[in-house]
C-alpha positions as a Python dict, from the first residue, in 0.01 Angstrom:
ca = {
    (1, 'X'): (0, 0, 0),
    (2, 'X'): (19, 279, 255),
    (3, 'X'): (259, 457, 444),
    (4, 'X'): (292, 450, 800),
    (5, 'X'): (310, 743, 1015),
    (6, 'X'): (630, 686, 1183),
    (7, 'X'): (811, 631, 852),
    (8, 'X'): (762, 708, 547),
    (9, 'X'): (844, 357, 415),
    (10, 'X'): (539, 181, 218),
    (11, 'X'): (420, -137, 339),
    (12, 'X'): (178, -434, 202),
    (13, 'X'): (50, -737, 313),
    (14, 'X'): (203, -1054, 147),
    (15, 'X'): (-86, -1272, -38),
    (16, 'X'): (23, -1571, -8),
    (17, 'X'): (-127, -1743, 314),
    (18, 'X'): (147, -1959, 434),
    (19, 'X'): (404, -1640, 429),
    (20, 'X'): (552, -1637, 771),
    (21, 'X'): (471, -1236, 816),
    (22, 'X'): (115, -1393, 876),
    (23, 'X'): (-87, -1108, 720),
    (24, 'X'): (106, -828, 856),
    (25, 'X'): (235, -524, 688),
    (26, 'X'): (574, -554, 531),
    (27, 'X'): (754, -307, 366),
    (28, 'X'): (776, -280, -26),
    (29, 'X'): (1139, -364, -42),
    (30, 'X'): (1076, -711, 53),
    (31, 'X'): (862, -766, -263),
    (32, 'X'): (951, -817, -660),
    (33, 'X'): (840, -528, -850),
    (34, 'X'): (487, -566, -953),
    (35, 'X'): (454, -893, -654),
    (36, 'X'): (174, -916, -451),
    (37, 'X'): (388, -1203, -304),
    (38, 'X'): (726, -1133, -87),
    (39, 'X'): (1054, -1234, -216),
    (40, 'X'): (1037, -1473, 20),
    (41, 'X'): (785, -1678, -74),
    (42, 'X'): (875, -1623, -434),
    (43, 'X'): (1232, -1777, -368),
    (44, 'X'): (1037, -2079, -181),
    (45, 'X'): (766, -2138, -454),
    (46, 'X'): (1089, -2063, -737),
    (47, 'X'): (1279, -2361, -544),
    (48, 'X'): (996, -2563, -523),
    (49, 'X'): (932, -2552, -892),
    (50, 'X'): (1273, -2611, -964),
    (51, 'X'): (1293, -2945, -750),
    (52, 'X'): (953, -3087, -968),
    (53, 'X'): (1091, -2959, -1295),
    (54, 'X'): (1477, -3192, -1169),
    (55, 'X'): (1303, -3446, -990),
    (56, 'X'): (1059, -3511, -1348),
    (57, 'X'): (1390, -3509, -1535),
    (58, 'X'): (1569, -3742, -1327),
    (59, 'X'): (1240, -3980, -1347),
    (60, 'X'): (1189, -3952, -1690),
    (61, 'X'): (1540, -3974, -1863),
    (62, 'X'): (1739, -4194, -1576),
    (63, 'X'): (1505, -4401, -1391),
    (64, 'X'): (1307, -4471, -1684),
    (65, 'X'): (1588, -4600, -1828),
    (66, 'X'): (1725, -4805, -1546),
    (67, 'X'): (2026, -4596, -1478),
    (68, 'X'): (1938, -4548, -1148),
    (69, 'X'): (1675, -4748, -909),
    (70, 'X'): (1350, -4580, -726),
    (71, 'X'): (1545, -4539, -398),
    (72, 'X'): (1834, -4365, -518),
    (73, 'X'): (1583, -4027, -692),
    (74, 'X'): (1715, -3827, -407),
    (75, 'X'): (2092, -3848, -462),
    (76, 'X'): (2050, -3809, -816),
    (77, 'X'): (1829, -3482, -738),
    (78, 'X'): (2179, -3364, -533),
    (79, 'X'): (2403, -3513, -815),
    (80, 'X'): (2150, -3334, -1116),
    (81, 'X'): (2227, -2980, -903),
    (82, 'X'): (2636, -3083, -873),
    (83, 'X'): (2635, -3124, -1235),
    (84, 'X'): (2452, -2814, -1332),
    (85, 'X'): (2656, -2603, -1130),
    (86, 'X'): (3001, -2746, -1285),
    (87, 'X'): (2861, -2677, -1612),
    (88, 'X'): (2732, -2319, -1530),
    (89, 'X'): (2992, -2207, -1336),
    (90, 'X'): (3273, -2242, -1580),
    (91, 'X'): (3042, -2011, -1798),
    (92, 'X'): (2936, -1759, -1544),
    (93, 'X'): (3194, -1748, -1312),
    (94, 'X'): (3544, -1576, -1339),
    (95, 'X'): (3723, -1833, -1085),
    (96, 'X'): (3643, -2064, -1437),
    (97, 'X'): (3734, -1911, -1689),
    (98, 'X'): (4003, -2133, -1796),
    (99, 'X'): (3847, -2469, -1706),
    (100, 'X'): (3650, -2635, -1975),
    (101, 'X'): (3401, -2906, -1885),
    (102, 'X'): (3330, -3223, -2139),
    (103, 'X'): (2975, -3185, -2074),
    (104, 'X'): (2726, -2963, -2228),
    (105, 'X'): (2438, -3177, -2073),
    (106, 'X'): (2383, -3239, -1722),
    (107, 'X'): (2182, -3593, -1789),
    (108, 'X'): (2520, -3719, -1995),
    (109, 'X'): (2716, -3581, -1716),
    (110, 'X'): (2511, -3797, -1448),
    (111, 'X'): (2501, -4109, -1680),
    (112, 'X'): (2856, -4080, -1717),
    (113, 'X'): (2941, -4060, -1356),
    (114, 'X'): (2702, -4301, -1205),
    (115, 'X'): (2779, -4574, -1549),
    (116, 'X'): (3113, -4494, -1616),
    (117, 'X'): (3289, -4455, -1209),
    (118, 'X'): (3098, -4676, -1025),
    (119, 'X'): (3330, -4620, -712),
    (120, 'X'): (3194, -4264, -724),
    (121, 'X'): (2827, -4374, -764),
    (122, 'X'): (2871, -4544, -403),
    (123, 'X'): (3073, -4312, -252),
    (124, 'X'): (2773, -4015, -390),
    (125, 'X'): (2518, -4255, -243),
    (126, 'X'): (2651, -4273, 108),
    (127, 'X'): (2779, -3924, 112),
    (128, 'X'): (2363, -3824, 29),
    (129, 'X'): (2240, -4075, 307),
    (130, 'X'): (2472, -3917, 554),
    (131, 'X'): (2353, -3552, 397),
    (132, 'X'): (1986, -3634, 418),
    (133, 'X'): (2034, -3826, 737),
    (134, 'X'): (2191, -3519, 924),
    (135, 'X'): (1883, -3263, 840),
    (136, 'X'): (2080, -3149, 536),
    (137, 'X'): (2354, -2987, 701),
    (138, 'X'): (2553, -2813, 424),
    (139, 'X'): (2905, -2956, 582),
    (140, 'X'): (2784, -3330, 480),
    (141, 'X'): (2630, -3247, 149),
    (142, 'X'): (2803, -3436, -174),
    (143, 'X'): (2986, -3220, -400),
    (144, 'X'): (3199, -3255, -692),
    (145, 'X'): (3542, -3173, -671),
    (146, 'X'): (3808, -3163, -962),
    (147, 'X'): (4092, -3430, -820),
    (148, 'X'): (4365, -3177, -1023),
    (149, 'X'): (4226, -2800, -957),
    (150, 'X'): (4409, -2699, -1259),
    (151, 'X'): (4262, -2946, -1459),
    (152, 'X'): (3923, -2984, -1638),
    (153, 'X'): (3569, -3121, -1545),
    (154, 'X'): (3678, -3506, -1700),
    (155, 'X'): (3565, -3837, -1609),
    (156, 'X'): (3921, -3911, -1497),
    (157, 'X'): (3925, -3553, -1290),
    (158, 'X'): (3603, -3545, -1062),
    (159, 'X'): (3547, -3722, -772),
    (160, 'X'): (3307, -3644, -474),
    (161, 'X'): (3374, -3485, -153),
    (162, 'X'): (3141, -3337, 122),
    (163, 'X'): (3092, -2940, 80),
    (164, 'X'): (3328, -2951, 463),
    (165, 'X'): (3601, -3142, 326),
    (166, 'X'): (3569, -2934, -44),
    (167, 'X'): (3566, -2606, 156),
    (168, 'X'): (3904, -2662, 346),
    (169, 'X'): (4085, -2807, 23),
    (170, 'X'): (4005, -2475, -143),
}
């Protein structure tokens, strides 16, 4: 670290060799405490290791058990991240507070969606095609959407809409 004459912020070089400062002094701000790499690249190494860790899960519990077939990995990777985030969010997040969701586990969730409301297993599918078709652009990404907003996260009260159409119902 050093400090630069003009400033007196301190800068560093990022470590890791694909960072897109390429080598060049960045200031300490943009790192994690005690990082040698910059948030940056710890966000994209932190989402990479996230997609292995789903992607295994969604291999090893649902393909392996012939829930789902070897094409369809990548819309249950977007469904495993819908279903997390229902289940967090009415934890974490105060615009939940009063919704309760059936599911504790994101795997039952899935299995009950895709086994349980087939309609919504094809309607996921082509919503993911068109999402993964379009470079991911967030307006055609598949979300999960209570059918009642005051109701609960139930089989009988989620369906899926694109993040556009879920954005101007809210």
């Amino acid at each position: 670290m050093r400090k630069t004459k003009a400033s007196s912020v301190r800068e560093k070089v990022c470590v890791n060799e694909g960072c897109k400062s390429g080598g060049k002094l960045i200031p300490v701000q943009r790192f994690r405490k005690g990082r040698h790499v910059c948030r940056a690249c710890c966000s994209k190494q932190s989402i990479q290791t996230n997609d292995r860790r789903i992607n295994r899960i969604v291999e090893e519990r649902l393909l392996a058990s012939e829930i789902i077939q070897q094409d369809e990995i990548q819309f249950a990777n977007l469904l495993y991240r819908s279903c997390e985030r229902a289940i967090k969010s009415r934890k974490y997040s105060k615009n939940y507070v009063n919704v309760t969701c059936d599911w504790t586990d994101v795997v039952a969730m899935m299995t009950d969606l895709i086994c349980e409301k087939e309609q919504f297993w094809n309607e996921w599918s082509k919503q993911s095609t068109t999402y993964l078709g379009s470079d991911k652009q967030l307006s055609t990404r598949p979300t999960l959407d209570r059918i009642d907003e005051r109701g609960h996260y139930t089989l009988s009260n989620i369906q899926m809409l694109s993040y556009g159409e879920n954005s101007k119902k809210a």
